[in-house]
XYZ file of C-alpha atoms in Angstrom:
492
model
C -50.935 -10.168 -81.891
C -50.057 -6.910 -83.656
C -46.664 -5.693 -82.566
C -46.215 -2.056 -81.682
C -43.189 -0.432 -83.391
C -39.886 -0.841 -81.539
C -36.214 -1.193 -82.395
C -35.616 -4.091 -79.969
C -37.385 -7.490 -79.745
C -39.409 -8.296 -76.583
C -38.305 -10.574 -73.769
C -34.552 -10.183 -74.097
C -33.703 -12.078 -70.902
C -33.925 -15.717 -71.985
C -30.529 -15.959 -73.665
C -31.935 -17.042 -76.989
C -29.769 -16.989 -80.080
C -30.874 -14.171 -82.393
C -31.056 -14.458 -86.108
C -31.838 -11.256 -87.920
C -33.334 -11.617 -91.371
C -32.141 -9.114 -93.959
C -34.653 -7.315 -96.145
C -38.254 -8.394 -96.088
C -37.812 -12.166 -95.855
C -36.781 -14.585 -93.133
C -33.313 -16.073 -93.205
C -33.354 -19.719 -94.234
C -30.186 -20.667 -92.369
C -29.709 -20.533 -88.643
C -26.073 -20.059 -87.637
C -25.446 -19.307 -84.009
C -22.434 -17.150 -84.690
C -19.431 -17.298 -82.394
C -20.233 -20.884 -81.430
C -22.721 -19.512 -78.917
C -24.499 -22.836 -78.515
C -21.169 -24.554 -78.009
C -20.228 -21.972 -75.370
C -23.498 -22.616 -73.557
C -22.793 -26.324 -73.499
C -19.295 -25.840 -72.184
C -20.599 -23.551 -69.449
C -23.270 -26.068 -68.392
C -20.635 -28.831 -68.258
C -18.383 -26.580 -66.124
C -21.278 -25.857 -63.756
C -21.979 -29.552 -63.365
C -18.330 -30.356 -62.726
C -17.802 -27.739 -60.023
C -21.124 -28.737 -58.408
C -19.463 -32.063 -57.506
C -16.743 -30.366 -55.500
C -17.372 -31.007 -51.732
C -17.458 -27.317 -50.704
C -19.697 -26.310 -53.636
C -21.960 -29.311 -53.084
C -22.370 -28.380 -49.403
C -23.265 -24.777 -50.306
C -25.709 -25.889 -53.033
C -27.321 -28.303 -50.611
C -27.821 -25.494 -48.115
C -29.557 -23.416 -50.793
C -31.714 -26.262 -52.110
C -32.748 -27.325 -48.605
C -33.801 -23.761 -47.803
C -35.843 -23.395 -50.996
C -37.433 -26.874 -50.795
C -38.349 -27.331 -47.161
C -40.465 -29.929 -45.408
C -41.604 -33.311 -46.596
C -45.364 -33.057 -47.168
C -47.337 -30.396 -49.094
C -44.237 -28.577 -50.314
C -46.152 -25.762 -52.008
C -49.613 -24.497 -52.830
C -51.182 -21.933 -55.130
C -52.308 -18.744 -53.383
C -55.293 -17.049 -55.065
C -56.473 -14.807 -52.261
C -56.091 -11.655 -54.383
C -57.699 -13.109 -57.531
C -61.262 -11.874 -57.944
C -63.010 -14.920 -59.466
C -65.729 -17.288 -58.303
C -64.930 -20.053 -55.861
C -65.685 -22.702 -58.480
C -63.046 -21.258 -60.839
C -60.585 -21.045 -57.974
C -61.214 -24.632 -57.088
C -60.643 -25.779 -60.725
C -57.408 -23.758 -61.023
C -56.058 -25.187 -57.768
C -56.948 -28.714 -58.901
C -55.051 -28.200 -62.170
C -52.110 -26.776 -60.233
C -52.031 -29.944 -58.150
C -52.229 -31.983 -61.368
C -49.240 -30.125 -62.801
C -47.268 -30.763 -59.594
C -48.264 -34.428 -59.774
C -47.145 -34.767 -63.405
C -43.785 -33.280 -62.388
C -43.776 -35.690 -59.425
C -42.703 -32.679 -57.461
C -43.476 -34.311 -54.118
C -40.737 -36.903 -54.654
C -38.309 -35.137 -56.971
C -38.547 -31.492 -55.854
C -35.006 -31.499 -54.541
C -33.594 -32.940 -57.795
C -35.672 -30.638 -60.047
C -34.592 -27.471 -58.290
C -30.969 -28.548 -57.988
C -30.842 -29.194 -61.748
C -32.356 -25.776 -62.357
C -29.964 -24.042 -59.942
C -26.802 -25.708 -61.262
C -27.556 -25.460 -64.986
C -29.115 -22.007 -64.753
C -32.045 -23.159 -66.887
C -34.541 -26.051 -67.072
C -36.559 -27.470 -69.951
C -39.638 -29.664 -70.002
C -41.573 -31.124 -72.919
C -45.322 -30.777 -72.519
C -46.898 -33.826 -74.122
C -50.389 -33.215 -75.540
C -52.622 -35.560 -77.520
C -53.106 -33.686 -80.844
C -56.404 -35.507 -81.454
C -57.822 -34.427 -78.032
C -56.105 -31.174 -77.053
C -59.014 -30.200 -74.863
C -57.882 -32.890 -72.397
C -54.826 -30.808 -71.637
C -51.277 -31.783 -70.911
C -50.921 -35.550 -70.499
C -47.287 -35.766 -69.442
C -44.357 -33.538 -68.556
C -40.918 -34.870 -69.525
C -37.595 -33.194 -68.555
C -35.154 -32.336 -71.319
C -31.391 -32.208 -70.876
C -30.222 -28.609 -71.228
C -27.333 -29.826 -73.445
C -29.737 -31.058 -76.124
C -31.996 -28.068 -76.653
C -31.625 -24.401 -77.516
C -34.010 -21.476 -77.937
C -33.736 -19.362 -81.087
C -35.465 -16.183 -82.239
C -35.852 -15.105 -85.841
C -36.262 -11.338 -85.939
C -37.704 -9.693 -89.037
C -36.895 -6.019 -89.265
C -37.944 -3.326 -91.753
C -36.469 0.115 -92.213
C -38.716 2.969 -91.172
C -39.129 5.307 -94.149
C -39.323 8.370 -91.869
C -36.522 7.829 -89.365
C -34.457 5.254 -91.194
C -34.280 3.072 -88.090
C -34.697 -0.713 -88.281
C -38.084 -1.474 -86.723
C -38.868 -4.955 -85.426
C -41.732 -6.292 -87.540
C -42.147 -9.808 -86.231
C -40.341 -12.185 -83.913
C -40.521 -15.934 -84.621
C -39.463 -18.036 -81.626
C -38.815 -21.767 -81.576
C -36.594 -24.386 -79.982
C -33.982 -26.602 -81.627
C -33.633 -30.082 -80.170
C -30.774 -32.418 -81.017
C -29.817 -35.799 -79.551
C -26.172 -35.081 -80.383
C -24.771 -33.206 -77.387
C -21.579 -32.155 -79.162
C -23.134 -30.721 -82.352
C -26.419 -30.429 -84.184
C -27.628 -27.175 -82.686
C -24.907 -25.015 -84.141
C -26.424 -25.206 -87.607
C -30.033 -25.779 -88.591
C -31.469 -25.409 -92.049
C -35.171 -24.577 -92.111
C -37.295 -25.991 -94.916
C -35.108 -29.055 -95.377
C -34.796 -32.298 -93.496
C -32.051 -32.334 -90.942
C -31.440 -35.537 -88.988
C -29.365 -33.797 -86.362
C -31.884 -31.210 -85.154
C -35.638 -30.829 -84.766
C -37.582 -27.542 -84.748
C -40.137 -27.409 -81.870
C -42.877 -24.882 -81.220
C -42.427 -22.824 -78.026
C -45.923 -23.871 -76.885
C -44.651 -27.432 -76.455
C -41.712 -26.489 -74.250
C -41.560 -25.088 -70.705
C -38.375 -23.007 -70.413
C -37.315 -21.338 -67.160
C -33.970 -19.513 -66.746
C -32.031 -18.191 -63.786
C -32.614 -14.602 -65.014
C -28.885 -13.998 -64.999
C -27.050 -12.981 -68.178
C -23.367 -12.547 -69.039
C -21.771 -9.173 -69.588
C -22.878 -9.101 -73.237
C -26.413 -10.153 -72.254
C -26.326 -12.923 -74.834
C -25.980 -16.092 -72.757
C -27.869 -17.316 -69.705
C -25.483 -18.114 -66.838
C -25.951 -20.140 -63.716
C -25.844 -18.964 -60.120
C -22.583 -20.937 -59.927
C -20.919 -18.724 -62.513
C -19.404 -16.450 -59.854
C -17.851 -19.495 -58.185
C -15.784 -20.567 -61.204
C -12.696 -18.569 -60.223
C -12.860 -19.159 -56.402
C -13.264 -22.922 -56.881
C -10.250 -23.085 -59.233
C -8.184 -21.120 -56.731
C -9.318 -23.370 -53.899
C -8.403 -26.511 -55.855
C -4.899 -25.186 -56.607
C -4.325 -24.246 -52.987
C -5.500 -27.663 -51.748
C -3.282 -29.482 -54.286
C -0.308 -27.302 -53.344
C -0.892 -28.004 -49.667
C -0.995 -31.766 -50.249
C 2.187 -31.704 -52.375
C 4.002 -29.565 -49.772
C 3.010 -31.868 -46.975
C 4.119 -35.008 -48.782
C 7.447 -33.464 -49.711
C 8.230 -31.783 -46.377
C 6.544 -33.992 -43.792
C 9.371 -36.580 -43.156
C 12.536 -35.668 -41.290
C 15.461 -36.766 -43.455
C 19.089 -37.621 -42.613
C 22.118 -36.232 -44.434
C 25.267 -38.489 -44.519
C 28.514 -36.721 -45.333
C 31.035 -39.486 -46.227
C 34.762 -38.687 -46.212
C 36.238 -40.067 -49.462
C 39.697 -38.582 -48.994
C 41.711 -38.328 -52.198
C 39.981 -41.180 -54.016
C 39.295 -40.601 -57.710
C 35.749 -39.741 -58.718
C 34.852 -43.274 -59.893
C 36.271 -44.987 -56.815
C 34.719 -42.338 -54.579
C 31.267 -43.065 -55.990
C 31.815 -46.828 -55.582
C 32.995 -46.297 -52.001
C 29.870 -44.192 -51.270
C 27.598 -46.917 -52.652
C 29.342 -49.594 -50.538
C 28.787 -47.474 -47.405
C 25.114 -46.969 -48.380
C 24.495 -50.683 -48.917
C 26.344 -51.589 -45.699
C 24.573 -49.277 -43.303
C 21.302 -48.569 -44.982
C 18.391 -50.715 -43.884
C 14.900 -50.189 -45.239
C 12.014 -52.256 -43.852
C 8.858 -52.228 -45.925
C 5.458 -53.288 -44.662
C 3.302 -55.271 -47.109
C -0.351 -54.379 -46.516
C -1.622 -57.420 -48.465
C 0.235 -60.093 -46.535
C 1.171 -58.260 -43.355
C 4.863 -59.226 -43.741
C 7.971 -57.039 -43.237
C 10.680 -57.290 -45.889
C 14.020 -55.608 -46.495
C 13.881 -53.278 -49.457
C 17.256 -51.564 -49.065
C 18.172 -51.747 -52.732
C 15.802 -48.853 -53.468
C 16.616 -45.376 -52.243
C 14.095 -42.576 -52.019
C 15.053 -38.941 -52.000
C 12.403 -38.377 -49.334
C 14.410 -40.349 -46.804
C 18.205 -39.904 -46.763
C 20.857 -37.963 -48.613
C 24.369 -39.416 -49.126
C 26.961 -36.810 -50.057
C 30.753 -37.322 -50.533
C 33.212 -35.042 -48.711
C 36.755 -34.506 -49.907
C 39.942 -34.348 -47.876
C 40.217 -31.207 -45.831
C 36.662 -31.382 -44.632
C 35.410 -32.365 -41.216
C 35.339 -36.055 -41.989
C 32.275 -38.318 -41.954
C 29.252 -36.607 -40.439
C 25.518 -37.388 -39.986
C 23.038 -34.569 -39.637
C 19.291 -34.190 -39.970
C 17.120 -32.064 -42.277
C 14.011 -30.973 -40.362
C 10.592 -31.455 -41.892
C 8.033 -28.767 -42.526
C 7.216 -26.767 -39.415
C 4.026 -25.021 -40.618
C 2.103 -28.077 -41.806
C -0.871 -27.206 -39.605
C -1.382 -23.738 -40.994
C -4.335 -23.737 -43.387
C -5.489 -20.112 -43.118
C -5.092 -19.650 -46.873
C -7.342 -22.644 -47.507
C -10.002 -21.298 -45.162
C -9.750 -17.889 -46.881
C -10.609 -19.347 -50.278
C -13.379 -21.491 -48.761
C -14.997 -18.356 -47.320
C -14.490 -16.574 -50.629
C -16.271 -19.442 -52.372
C -19.217 -19.286 -49.983
C -19.515 -15.540 -50.484
C -19.576 -16.043 -54.248
C -22.507 -18.456 -53.788
C -24.361 -15.983 -51.477
C -24.253 -18.485 -48.595
C -23.332 -17.107 -45.123
C -19.790 -18.020 -44.173
C -21.017 -18.939 -40.714
C -22.485 -22.091 -42.259
C -18.968 -23.148 -43.318
C -17.854 -23.558 -39.692
C -21.048 -24.171 -37.671
C -19.050 -25.340 -34.654
C -17.927 -21.736 -34.064
C -21.474 -20.483 -33.878
C -23.599 -20.452 -30.701
C -26.301 -23.067 -30.391
C -29.955 -22.161 -30.078
C -29.609 -19.115 -32.296
C -33.185 -19.414 -33.421
C -34.399 -18.533 -29.954
C -32.699 -15.117 -29.735
C -33.561 -12.576 -32.372
C -30.646 -10.349 -31.264
C -28.258 -13.010 -32.594
C -29.695 -13.012 -36.099
C -26.845 -12.053 -38.378
C -27.247 -9.708 -41.301
C -25.849 -12.381 -43.570
C -28.659 -14.773 -42.645
C -31.256 -12.080 -43.246
C -29.784 -11.343 -46.666
C -29.583 -15.087 -47.361
C -33.333 -15.440 -46.726
C -34.039 -12.641 -49.215
C -31.884 -14.456 -51.754
C -33.889 -17.658 -51.141
C -37.121 -15.763 -51.719
C -35.829 -14.435 -55.079
C -34.918 -17.968 -56.114
C -38.410 -19.188 -55.232
C -40.120 -16.462 -57.191
C -38.002 -17.151 -60.257
C -38.403 -20.944 -59.996
C -42.208 -20.507 -59.718
C -42.241 -19.633 -63.429
C -42.003 -23.397 -64.041
C -45.505 -23.816 -62.595
C -46.925 -20.646 -64.099
C -45.849 -21.588 -67.683
C -47.296 -25.082 -67.467
C -50.429 -24.050 -65.561
C -51.288 -21.307 -68.098
C -51.203 -23.743 -71.011
C -53.099 -26.381 -69.073
C -55.959 -24.004 -68.154
C -56.245 -22.590 -71.695
C -56.233 -26.037 -73.294
C -59.009 -27.286 -71.031
C -61.037 -24.106 -71.613
C -61.139 -23.096 -67.976
C -59.833 -19.612 -68.677
C -58.774 -17.502 -71.647
C -55.385 -15.997 -72.334
C -56.821 -12.569 -71.533
C -57.931 -13.897 -68.122
C -54.406 -15.146 -67.408
C -52.831 -11.799 -68.370
C -55.236 -10.132 -65.959
C -54.664 -12.534 -63.023
C -51.025 -13.516 -63.324
C -49.891 -10.595 -61.176
C -52.126 -11.797 -58.284
C -51.088 -15.463 -58.453
C -48.117 -16.658 -56.432
C -46.840 -19.965 -55.102
C -46.478 -20.422 -51.337
C -43.493 -22.523 -50.260
C -43.202 -24.180 -46.921
C -40.311 -22.578 -45.083
C -38.259 -23.619 -42.099
C -35.956 -20.576 -42.037
C -37.137 -18.428 -39.110
C -34.468 -15.725 -39.388
C -36.683 -13.493 -41.505
C -39.671 -14.054 -39.262
C -37.658 -13.279 -36.114
C -36.303 -10.142 -37.723
C -39.797 -8.907 -38.561
C -40.947 -9.651 -35.018
C -38.051 -7.657 -33.634
C -38.910 -4.705 -35.905
C -42.549 -4.826 -34.829
C -41.501 -4.854 -31.167
C -39.391 -1.734 -31.671
C -42.195 0.074 -33.489
C -44.706 -0.740 -30.728
C -42.238 0.409 -28.096
C -41.729 3.708 -29.949
C -45.516 4.110 -30.251
C -45.840 3.699 -26.438
C -43.263 6.429 -25.869
C -44.957 8.882 -28.223
C -48.538 8.076 -27.068
C -48.705 11.003 -24.552
C -48.040 13.441 -27.401
C -50.766 12.039 -29.708
C -53.470 14.637 -30.247
C -51.234 17.505 -29.167
C -48.060 17.423 -31.286
C -48.715 14.320 -33.464
C -51.851 12.876 -35.017
C -52.862 9.201 -34.953
C -52.617 9.026 -38.711
C -49.044 10.332 -38.634
C -48.124 7.692 -36.054
C -49.747 4.960 -38.142
C -47.832 5.950 -41.265
C -44.443 6.952 -39.798
C -44.082 4.613 -36.803
C -46.144 1.538 -37.658
C -45.345 2.015 -41.371
C -48.936 1.367 -42.505
C -50.148 2.291 -45.931
C -53.453 4.020 -46.676
C -54.989 0.688 -47.580
C -53.682 -0.878 -44.349
C -55.153 1.973 -42.306
C -58.541 1.653 -44.003
C -58.501 -2.121 -43.529
C -57.640 -1.792 -39.841
C -60.441 0.713 -39.250
C -62.966 -1.496 -40.989
C -61.884 -4.512 -38.979
C -62.014 -2.585 -35.677
C -65.490 -1.254 -36.444
C -66.700 -4.740 -37.362
C -65.221 -6.263 -34.193
C -66.889 -3.584 -32.087
C -70.153 -4.272 -33.861
C -69.821 -8.009 -33.188
C -68.944 -7.330 -29.562
C -65.489 -8.958 -29.824
C -63.868 -5.826 -28.398
C -65.558 -3.242 -26.078
C -66.473 0.177 -27.467
C -64.526 2.740 -25.458
C -67.212 5.392 -26.113
C -69.940 3.391 -24.383
C -70.603 3.481 -20.660
C -69.306 0.345 -18.878
C -71.860 -2.018 -17.342
C -72.130 -1.658 -13.520
């Protein structure tokens, strides 16, 4: 397609590595400067590591379970707003089901979305028979995000009038390498390279989180905000364990009077007293026997200190253990901070503190749960690109639609997910109840101070299309006799 003049390349939200060709020719060497590919790999590895932490795993599971709900018929393609014949709709829905079947989404939906959520991106190879492309996609294979990278070659030319660099063409492709540690950092086009393979973008399905770093160069995961809180939580947990091990036991302090003995004899005398009175019984967990292990002394148990002449003589005292071992408010603080970073309501961290049966009372719906449901809806819409990308190529390959048809319909297509989160539904019901109650209060003033149309737009919040649809439906129902016409005389 002919590109309209612009100074920036299109679709700048996929985190692709840019290579700008100087002059009027393409660069022959792809160098992802600043080790950008390596940084992406390190980030993905960090995301996968923190996802195994118990608190992060619990939060991620909450999110995944909200997005992927139910067990049967997890999703379906909604084409109510697409103006095509029923036969075309039926073919498109059949191909959508075929795409879901090739992904084995029914069985692996949880794993697919979790991989997408943790990595912040997901790749699939669309396998097509080159001899029979009209048969469509034959197989969809997942690709590890550590092995593949998207690259854009941008050809710019200087505008003779303004002097600005205008984007002439953009060449996009993927670089695939089996070597996870290298291979994608450098790729030489036009020569054989055993470490990397250049792949057409038509053969790859690529879906990102839509989140970019501050420089808008790298795609980041939804877990990126949790990197700092999880490190702080780990340090606090380790410090708590170390403190408890060091301060938990109550230790004795033995002050032994050594009089005027020289230093060497005083130390020997102290050791004799230790060996004479010290008795350490050790339990062997393998055999179940008790044995005397008094020859070893641990600093966690007793302290033996010499005392010179002039002191108070031999004395035995105790050093109390830690008194605040049960205080974990700082741990809970960082746990809540972690959940906030992951957009999960903190009430889900301690469900025992929440009232039961909350789904039955709309007044108890928290604002955090309502915001959480909106976050889940955004995740679903972004993740739906996986099906849109594959479905588009499948329909065009099989000749069911053209690319122009897809561009015209894609705004009216959307994927319906089965949901079991009723917080949003209860909130909408509560809002509708309040609007109807307000309408009842203002009804005596309709026709005198307020019009019906004003009430429909400002109280019921109906649009012009909604008002027209309601009037048409009411007229049709009156015509069909489903509701009585108030203008007619009642039957006597």
